[in-house]
Short mmCIF file of N, CA and C in Angstrom, two decimals:
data_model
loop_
_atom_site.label_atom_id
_atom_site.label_comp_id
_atom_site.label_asym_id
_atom_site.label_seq_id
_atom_site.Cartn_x
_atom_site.Cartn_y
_atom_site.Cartn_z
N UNK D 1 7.98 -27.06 78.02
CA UNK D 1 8.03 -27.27 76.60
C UNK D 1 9.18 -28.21 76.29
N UNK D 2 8.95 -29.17 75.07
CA UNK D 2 10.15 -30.11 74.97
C UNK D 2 11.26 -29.45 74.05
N UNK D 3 12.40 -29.43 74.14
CA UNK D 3 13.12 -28.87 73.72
C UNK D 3 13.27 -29.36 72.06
N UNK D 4 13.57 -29.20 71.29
CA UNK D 4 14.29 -29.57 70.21
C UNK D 4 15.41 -30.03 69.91
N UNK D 5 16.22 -30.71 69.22
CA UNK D 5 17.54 -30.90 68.81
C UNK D 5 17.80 -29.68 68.35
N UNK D 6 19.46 -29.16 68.57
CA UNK D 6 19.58 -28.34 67.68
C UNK D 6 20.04 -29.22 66.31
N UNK D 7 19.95 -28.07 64.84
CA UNK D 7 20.55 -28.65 64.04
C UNK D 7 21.96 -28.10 63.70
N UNK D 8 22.63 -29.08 62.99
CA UNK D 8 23.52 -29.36 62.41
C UNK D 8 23.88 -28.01 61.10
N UNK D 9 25.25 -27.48 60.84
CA UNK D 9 25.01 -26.89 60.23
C UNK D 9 26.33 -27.32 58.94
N UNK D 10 24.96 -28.02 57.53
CA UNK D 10 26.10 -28.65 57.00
C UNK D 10 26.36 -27.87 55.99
N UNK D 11 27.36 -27.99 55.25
CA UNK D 11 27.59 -27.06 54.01
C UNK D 11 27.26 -27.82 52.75
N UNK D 12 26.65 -26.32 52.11
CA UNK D 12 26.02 -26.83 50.94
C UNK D 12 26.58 -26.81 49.86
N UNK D 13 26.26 -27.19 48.60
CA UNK D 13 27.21 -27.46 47.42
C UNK D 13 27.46 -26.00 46.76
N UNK D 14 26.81 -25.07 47.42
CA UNK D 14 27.02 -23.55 46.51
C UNK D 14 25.76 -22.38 46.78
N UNK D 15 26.44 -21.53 46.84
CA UNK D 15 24.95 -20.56 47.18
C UNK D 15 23.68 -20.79 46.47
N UNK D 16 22.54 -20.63 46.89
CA UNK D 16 20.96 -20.60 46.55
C UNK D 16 20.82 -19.42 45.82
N UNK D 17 20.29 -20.06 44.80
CA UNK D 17 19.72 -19.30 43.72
C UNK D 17 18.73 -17.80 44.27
N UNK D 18 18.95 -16.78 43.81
CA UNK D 18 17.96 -15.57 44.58
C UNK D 18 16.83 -16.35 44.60
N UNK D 19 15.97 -16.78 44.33
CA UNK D 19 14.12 -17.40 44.37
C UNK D 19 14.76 -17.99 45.42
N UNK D 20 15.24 -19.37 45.24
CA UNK D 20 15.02 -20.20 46.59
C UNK D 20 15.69 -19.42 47.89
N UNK D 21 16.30 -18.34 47.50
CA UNK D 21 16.82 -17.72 49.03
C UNK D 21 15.27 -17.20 49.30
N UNK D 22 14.84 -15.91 48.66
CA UNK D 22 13.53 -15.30 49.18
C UNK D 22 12.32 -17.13 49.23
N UNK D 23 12.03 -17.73 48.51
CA UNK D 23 11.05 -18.86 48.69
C UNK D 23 11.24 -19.35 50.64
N UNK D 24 12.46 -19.49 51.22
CA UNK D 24 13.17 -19.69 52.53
C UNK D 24 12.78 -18.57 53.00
N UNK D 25 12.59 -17.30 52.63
CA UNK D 25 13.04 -16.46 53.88
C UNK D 25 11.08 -16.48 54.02
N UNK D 26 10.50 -16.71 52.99
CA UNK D 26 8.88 -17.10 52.96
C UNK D 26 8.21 -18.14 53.81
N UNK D 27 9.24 -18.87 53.55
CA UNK D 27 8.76 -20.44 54.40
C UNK D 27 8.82 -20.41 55.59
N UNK D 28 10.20 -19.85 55.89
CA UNK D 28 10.48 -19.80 57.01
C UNK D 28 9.94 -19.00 57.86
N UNK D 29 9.13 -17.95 57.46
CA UNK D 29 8.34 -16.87 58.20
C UNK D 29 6.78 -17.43 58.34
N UNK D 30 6.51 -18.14 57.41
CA UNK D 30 5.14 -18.68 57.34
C UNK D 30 5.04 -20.30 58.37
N UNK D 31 6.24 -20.39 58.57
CA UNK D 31 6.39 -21.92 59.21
C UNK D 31 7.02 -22.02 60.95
N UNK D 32 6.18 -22.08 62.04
CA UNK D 32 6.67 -22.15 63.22
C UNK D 32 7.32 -23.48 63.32
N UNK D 33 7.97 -23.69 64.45
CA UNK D 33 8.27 -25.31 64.44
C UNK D 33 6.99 -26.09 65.85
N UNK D 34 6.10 -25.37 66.15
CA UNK D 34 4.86 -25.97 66.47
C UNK D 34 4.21 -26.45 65.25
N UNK D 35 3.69 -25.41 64.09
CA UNK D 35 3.14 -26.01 63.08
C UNK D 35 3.53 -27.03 62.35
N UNK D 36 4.79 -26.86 61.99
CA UNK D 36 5.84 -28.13 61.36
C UNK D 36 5.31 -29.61 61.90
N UNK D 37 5.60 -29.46 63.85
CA UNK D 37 5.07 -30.54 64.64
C UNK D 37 3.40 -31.42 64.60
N UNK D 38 2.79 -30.54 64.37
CA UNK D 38 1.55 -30.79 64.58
C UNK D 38 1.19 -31.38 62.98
N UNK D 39 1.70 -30.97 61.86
CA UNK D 39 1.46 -31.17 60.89
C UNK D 39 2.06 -32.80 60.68
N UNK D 40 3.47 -32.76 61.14
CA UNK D 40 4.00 -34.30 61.20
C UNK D 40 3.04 -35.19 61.96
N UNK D 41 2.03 -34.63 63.16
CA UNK D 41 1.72 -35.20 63.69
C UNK D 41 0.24 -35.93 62.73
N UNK D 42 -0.33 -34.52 62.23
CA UNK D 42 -1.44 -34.88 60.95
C UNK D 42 -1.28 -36.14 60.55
N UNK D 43 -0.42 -35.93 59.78
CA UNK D 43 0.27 -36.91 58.89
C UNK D 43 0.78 -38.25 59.31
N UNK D 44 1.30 -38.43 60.46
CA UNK D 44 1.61 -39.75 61.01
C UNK D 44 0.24 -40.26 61.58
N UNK D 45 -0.82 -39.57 61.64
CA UNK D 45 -2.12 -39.83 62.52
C UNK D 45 -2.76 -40.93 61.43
N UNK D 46 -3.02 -40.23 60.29
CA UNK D 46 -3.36 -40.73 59.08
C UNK D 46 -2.87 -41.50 58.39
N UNK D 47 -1.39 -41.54 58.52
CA UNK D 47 -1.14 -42.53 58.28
C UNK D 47 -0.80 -44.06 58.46
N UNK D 48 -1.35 -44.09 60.05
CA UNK D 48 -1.80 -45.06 61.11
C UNK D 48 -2.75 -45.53 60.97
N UNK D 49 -3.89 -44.60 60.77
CA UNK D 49 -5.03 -44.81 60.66
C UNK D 49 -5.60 -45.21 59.34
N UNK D 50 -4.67 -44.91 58.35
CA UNK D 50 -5.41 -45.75 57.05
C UNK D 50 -4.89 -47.52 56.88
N UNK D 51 -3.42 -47.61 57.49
CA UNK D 51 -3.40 -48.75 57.65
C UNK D 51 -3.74 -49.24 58.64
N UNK D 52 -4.39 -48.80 59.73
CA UNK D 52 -5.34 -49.61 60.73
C UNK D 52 -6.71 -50.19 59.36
N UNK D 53 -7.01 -49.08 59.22
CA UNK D 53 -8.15 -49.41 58.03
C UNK D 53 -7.79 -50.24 56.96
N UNK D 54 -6.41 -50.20 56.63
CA UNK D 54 -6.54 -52.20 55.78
C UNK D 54 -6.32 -53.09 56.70
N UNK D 55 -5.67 -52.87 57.62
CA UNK D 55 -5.91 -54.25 58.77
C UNK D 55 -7.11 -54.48 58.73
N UNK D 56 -8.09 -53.48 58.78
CA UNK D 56 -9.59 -53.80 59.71
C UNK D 56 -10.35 -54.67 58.22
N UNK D 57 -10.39 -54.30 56.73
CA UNK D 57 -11.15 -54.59 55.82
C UNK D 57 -10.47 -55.97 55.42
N UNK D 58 -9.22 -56.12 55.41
CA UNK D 58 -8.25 -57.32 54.83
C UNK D 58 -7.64 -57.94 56.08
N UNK D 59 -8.45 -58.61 57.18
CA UNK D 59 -7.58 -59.27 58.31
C UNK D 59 -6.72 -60.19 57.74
N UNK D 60 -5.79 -60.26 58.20
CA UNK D 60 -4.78 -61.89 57.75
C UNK D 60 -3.60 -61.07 56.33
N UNK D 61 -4.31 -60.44 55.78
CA UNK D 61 -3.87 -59.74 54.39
C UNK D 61 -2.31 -59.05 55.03
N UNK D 62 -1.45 -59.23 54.60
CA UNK D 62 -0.08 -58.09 54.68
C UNK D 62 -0.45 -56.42 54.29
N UNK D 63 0.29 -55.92 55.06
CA UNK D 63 -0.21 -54.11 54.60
C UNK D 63 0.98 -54.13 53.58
N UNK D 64 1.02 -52.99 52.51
CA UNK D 64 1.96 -52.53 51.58
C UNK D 64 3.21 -52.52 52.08
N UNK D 65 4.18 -52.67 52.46
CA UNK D 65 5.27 -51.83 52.70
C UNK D 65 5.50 -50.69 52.29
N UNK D 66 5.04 -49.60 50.96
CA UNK D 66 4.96 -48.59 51.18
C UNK D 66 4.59 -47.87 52.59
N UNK D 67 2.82 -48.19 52.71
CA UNK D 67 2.38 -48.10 53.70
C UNK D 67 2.95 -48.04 55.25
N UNK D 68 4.18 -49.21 55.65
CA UNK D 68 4.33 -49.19 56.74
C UNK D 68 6.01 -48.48 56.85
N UNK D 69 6.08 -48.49 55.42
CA UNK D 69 7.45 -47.46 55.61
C UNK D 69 7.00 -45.83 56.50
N UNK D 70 6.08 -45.74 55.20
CA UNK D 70 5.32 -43.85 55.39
C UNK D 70 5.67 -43.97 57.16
N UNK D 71 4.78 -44.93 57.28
CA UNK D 71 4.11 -44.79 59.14
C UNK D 71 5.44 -44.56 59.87
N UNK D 72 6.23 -45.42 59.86
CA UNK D 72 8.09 -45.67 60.69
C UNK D 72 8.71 -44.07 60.11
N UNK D 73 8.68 -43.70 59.42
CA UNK D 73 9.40 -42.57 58.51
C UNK D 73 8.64 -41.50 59.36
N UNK D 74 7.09 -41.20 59.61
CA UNK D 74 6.95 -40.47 60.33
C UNK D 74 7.38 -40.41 61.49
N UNK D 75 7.04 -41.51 62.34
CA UNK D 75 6.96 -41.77 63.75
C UNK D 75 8.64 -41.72 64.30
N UNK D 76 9.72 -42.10 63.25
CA UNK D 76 10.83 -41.57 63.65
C UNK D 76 11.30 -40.14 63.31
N UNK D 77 10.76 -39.63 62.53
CA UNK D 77 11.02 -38.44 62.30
C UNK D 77 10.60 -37.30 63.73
N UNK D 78 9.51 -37.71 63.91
CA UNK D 78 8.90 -37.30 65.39
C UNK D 78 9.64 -37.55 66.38
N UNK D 79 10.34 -38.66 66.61
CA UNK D 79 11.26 -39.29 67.82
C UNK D 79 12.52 -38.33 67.82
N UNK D 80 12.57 -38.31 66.38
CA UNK D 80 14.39 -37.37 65.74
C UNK D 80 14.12 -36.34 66.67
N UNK D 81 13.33 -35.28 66.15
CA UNK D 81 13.15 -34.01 66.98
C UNK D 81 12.99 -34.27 68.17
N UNK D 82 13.06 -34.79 68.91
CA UNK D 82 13.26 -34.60 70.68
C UNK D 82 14.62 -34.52 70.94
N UNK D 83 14.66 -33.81 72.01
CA UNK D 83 15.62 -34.16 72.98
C UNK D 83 15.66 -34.39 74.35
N UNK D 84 15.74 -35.50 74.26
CA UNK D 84 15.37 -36.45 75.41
C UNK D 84 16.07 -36.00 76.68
N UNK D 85 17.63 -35.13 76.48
CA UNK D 85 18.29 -34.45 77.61
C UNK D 85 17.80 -33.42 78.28
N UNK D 86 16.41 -32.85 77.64
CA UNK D 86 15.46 -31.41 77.69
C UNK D 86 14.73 -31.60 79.01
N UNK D 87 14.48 -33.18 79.54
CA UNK D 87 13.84 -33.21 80.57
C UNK D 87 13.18 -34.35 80.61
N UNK D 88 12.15 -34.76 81.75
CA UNK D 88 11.14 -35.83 82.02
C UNK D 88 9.97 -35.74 80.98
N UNK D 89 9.42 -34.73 80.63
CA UNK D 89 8.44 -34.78 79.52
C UNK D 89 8.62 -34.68 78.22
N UNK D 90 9.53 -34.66 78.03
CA UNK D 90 10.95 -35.33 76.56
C UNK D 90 10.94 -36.56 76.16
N UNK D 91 11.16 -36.94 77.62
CA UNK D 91 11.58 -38.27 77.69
C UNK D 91 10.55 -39.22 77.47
N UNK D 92 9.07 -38.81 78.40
CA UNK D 92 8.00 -39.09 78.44
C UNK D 92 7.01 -39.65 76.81
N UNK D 93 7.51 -38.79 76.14
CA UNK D 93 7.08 -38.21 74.67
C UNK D 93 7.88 -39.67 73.79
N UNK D 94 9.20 -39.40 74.21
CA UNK D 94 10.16 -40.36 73.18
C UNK D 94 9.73 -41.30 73.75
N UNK D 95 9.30 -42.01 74.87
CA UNK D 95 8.99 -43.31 75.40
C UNK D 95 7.35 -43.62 74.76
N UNK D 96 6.43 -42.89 74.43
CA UNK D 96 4.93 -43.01 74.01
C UNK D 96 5.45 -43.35 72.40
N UNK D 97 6.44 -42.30 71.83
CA UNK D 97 6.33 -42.47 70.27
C UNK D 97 7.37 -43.88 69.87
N UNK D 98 8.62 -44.32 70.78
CA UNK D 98 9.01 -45.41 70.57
C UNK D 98 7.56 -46.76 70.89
N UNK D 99 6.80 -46.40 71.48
CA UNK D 99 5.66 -47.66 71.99
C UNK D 99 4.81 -47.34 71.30
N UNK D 100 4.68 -46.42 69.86
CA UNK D 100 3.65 -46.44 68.73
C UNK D 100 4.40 -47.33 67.59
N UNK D 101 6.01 -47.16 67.62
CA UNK D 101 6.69 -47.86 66.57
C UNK D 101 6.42 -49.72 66.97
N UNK D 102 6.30 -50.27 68.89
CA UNK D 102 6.31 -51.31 68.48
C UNK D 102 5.11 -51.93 67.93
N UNK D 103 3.79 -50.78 68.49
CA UNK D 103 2.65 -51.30 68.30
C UNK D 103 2.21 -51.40 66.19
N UNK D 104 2.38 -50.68 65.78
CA UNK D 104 2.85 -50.92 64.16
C UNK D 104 3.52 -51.75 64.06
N UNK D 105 4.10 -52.21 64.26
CA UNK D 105 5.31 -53.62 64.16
C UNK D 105 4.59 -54.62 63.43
N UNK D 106 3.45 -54.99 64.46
CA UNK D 106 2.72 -55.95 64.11
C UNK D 106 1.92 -55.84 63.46
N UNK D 107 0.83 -56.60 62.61
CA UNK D 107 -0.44 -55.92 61.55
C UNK D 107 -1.45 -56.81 62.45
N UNK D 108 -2.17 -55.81 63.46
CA UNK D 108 -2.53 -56.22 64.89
C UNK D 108 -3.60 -54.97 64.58
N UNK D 109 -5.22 -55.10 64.20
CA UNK D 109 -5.76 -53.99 63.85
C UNK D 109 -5.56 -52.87 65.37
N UNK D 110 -5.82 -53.95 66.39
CA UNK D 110 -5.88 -52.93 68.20
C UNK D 110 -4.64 -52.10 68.39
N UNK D 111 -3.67 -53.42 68.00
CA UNK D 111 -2.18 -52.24 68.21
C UNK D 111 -2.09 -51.15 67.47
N UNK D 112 -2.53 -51.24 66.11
CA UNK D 112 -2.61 -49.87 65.26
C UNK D 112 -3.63 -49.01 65.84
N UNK D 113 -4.36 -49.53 66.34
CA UNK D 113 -5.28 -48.41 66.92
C UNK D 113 -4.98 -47.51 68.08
N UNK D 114 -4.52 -49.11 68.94
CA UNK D 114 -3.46 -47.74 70.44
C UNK D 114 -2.83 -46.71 69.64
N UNK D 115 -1.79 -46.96 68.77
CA UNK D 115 -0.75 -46.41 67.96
C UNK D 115 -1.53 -45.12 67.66
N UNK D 116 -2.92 -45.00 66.99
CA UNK D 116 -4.05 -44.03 66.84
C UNK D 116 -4.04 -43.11 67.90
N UNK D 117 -4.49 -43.71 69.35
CA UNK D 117 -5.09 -43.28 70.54
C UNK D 117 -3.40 -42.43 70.89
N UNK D 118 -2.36 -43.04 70.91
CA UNK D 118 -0.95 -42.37 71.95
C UNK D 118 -1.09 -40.99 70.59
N UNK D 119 -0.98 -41.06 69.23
CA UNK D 119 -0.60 -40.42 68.41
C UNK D 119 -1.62 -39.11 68.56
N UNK D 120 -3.01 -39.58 68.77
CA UNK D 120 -3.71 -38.28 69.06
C UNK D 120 -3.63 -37.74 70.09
N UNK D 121 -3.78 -37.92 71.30
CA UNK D 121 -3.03 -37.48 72.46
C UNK D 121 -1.88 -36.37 72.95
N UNK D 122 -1.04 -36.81 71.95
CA UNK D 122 -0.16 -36.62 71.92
C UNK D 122 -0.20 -34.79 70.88
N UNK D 123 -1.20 -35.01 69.89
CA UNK D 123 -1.16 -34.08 69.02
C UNK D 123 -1.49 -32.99 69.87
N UNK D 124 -3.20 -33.73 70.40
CA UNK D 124 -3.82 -32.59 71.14
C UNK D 124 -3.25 -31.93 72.11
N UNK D 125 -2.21 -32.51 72.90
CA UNK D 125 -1.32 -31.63 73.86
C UNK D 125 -0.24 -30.54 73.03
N UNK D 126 -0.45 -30.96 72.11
CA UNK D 126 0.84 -29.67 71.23
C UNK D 126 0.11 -28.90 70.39
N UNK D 127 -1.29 -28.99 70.13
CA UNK D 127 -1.80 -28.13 69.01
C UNK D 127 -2.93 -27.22 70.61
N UNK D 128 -2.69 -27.56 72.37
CA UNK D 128 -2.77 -26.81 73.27
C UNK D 128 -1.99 -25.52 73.45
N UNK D 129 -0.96 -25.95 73.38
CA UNK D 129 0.20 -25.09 73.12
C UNK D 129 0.86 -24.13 72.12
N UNK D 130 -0.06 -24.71 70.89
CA UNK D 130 0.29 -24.07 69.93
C UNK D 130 0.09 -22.18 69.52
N UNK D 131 -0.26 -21.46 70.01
CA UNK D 131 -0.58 -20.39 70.24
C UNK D 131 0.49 -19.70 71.13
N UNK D 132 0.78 -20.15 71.99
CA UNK D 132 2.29 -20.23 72.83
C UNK D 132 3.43 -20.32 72.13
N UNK D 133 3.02 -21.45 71.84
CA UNK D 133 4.99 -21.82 71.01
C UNK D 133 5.31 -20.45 69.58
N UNK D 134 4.18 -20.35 69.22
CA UNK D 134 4.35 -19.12 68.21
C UNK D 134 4.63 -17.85 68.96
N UNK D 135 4.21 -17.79 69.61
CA UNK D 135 4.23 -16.55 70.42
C UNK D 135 5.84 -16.53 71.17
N UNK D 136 6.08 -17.31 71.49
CA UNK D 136 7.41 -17.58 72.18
C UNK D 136 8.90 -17.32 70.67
N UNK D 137 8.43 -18.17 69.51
CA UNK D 137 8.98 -18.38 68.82
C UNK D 137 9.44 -16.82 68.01
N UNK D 138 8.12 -16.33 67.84
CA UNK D 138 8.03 -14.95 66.93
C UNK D 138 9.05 -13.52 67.79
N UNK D 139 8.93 -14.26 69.19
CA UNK D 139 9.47 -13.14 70.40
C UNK D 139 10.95 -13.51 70.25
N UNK D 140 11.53 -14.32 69.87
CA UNK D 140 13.11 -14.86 69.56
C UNK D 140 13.41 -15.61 71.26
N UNK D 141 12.36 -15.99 71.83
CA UNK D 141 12.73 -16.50 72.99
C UNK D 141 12.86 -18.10 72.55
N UNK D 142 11.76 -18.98 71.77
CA UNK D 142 12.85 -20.06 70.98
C UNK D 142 13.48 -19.23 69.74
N UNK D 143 14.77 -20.13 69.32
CA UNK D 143 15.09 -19.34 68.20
C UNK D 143 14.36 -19.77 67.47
N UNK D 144 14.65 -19.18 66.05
CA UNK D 144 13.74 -19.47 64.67
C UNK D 144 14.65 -20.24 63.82
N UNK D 145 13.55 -21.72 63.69
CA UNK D 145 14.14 -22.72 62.47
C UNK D 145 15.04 -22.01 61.39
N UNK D 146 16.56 -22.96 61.42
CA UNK D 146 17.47 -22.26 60.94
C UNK D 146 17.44 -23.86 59.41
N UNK D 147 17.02 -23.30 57.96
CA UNK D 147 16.75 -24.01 56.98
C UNK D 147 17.82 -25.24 56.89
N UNK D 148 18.20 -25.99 56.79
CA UNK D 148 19.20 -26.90 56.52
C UNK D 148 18.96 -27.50 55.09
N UNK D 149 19.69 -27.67 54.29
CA UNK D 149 19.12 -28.35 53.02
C UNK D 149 19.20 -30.42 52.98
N UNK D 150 18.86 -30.40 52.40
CA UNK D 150 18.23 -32.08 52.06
C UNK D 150 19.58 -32.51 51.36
N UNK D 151 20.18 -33.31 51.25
CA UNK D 151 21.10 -33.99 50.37
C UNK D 151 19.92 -34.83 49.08
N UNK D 152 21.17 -34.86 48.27
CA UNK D 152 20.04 -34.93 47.22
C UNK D 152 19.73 -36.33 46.90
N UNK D 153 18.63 -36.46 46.69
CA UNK D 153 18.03 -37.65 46.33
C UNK D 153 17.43 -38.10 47.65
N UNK D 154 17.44 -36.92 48.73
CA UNK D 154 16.50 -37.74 50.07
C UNK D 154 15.01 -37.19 49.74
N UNK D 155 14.29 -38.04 50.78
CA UNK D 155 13.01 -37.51 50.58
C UNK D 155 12.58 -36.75 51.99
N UNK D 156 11.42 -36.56 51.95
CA UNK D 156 11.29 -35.62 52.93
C UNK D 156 9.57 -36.33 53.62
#
């Protein structure tokens, strides 16, 4: 299994309101960090794949920069969580998802598509596992996602 970063534990501007403490202790029970993963992975899939799909209808055409922000914002967010010191299939992982960032680079409908092909791949080996990692997770053998808050005005 690839390890995680641990996080950081920063201090916040003042205790959490009772709701958002119980809303956390909700989330956090309802949320593995397999699901978290697989869901980023959703989401970066799609969002590859819809701008493969204006490459493919508008050749020559520029994609949004919205658009190719979303895609980089995922695909590093995915890279963030590794830790590449965890091992060879860490490493393996950060080397496939850095070679989805160069293939997006370009507005290259094929490269967005590899970018497609490494990104699903990639899912399907963790949504294999996924039944495991909960199981591991719920047993306190990984620990359990410890909430960190957002500074304000980031997005998520």
């Amino acid at each position: 299994m690839i390890a995680m970063k641990p996080q950081s534990s920063a201090p916040t501007a003042g205790p959490p309101s009772r709701g958002v403490h119980t809303y956390r202790q909700q989330a956090a029970q309802a949320w593995t960090r397999i699901d978290m993963l697989v869901a980023t992975y959703d989401a970066a899939i799609a969002a590859v794949v819809a701008g493969r799909d204006l490459l493919r209808d508008g050749p020559g055409q520029p994609l949004p920069a919205d658009r190719v922000l979303r895609v980089h914002h995922l695909l590093l967010a995915l890279i963030e969580g590794i830790d590449p010191e965890s091992g060879p299939v860490a490493r393996s992982v950060e080397g496939l998802l850095t070679a989805c960032l160069g293939f997006v680079a370009t507005p290259n409908e094929l490269k967005w598509s590899a970018a497609v092909r490494v990104l699903e791949r990639l899912r399907q080996g963790f949504a294999e596992i996924r039944a495991e990692a909960r199981r591991l997770e719920q047993s306190g053998t990984i620990p359990p996602l410890a909430w960190e808050p957002c500074s304000p005005g980031s997005r998520v």
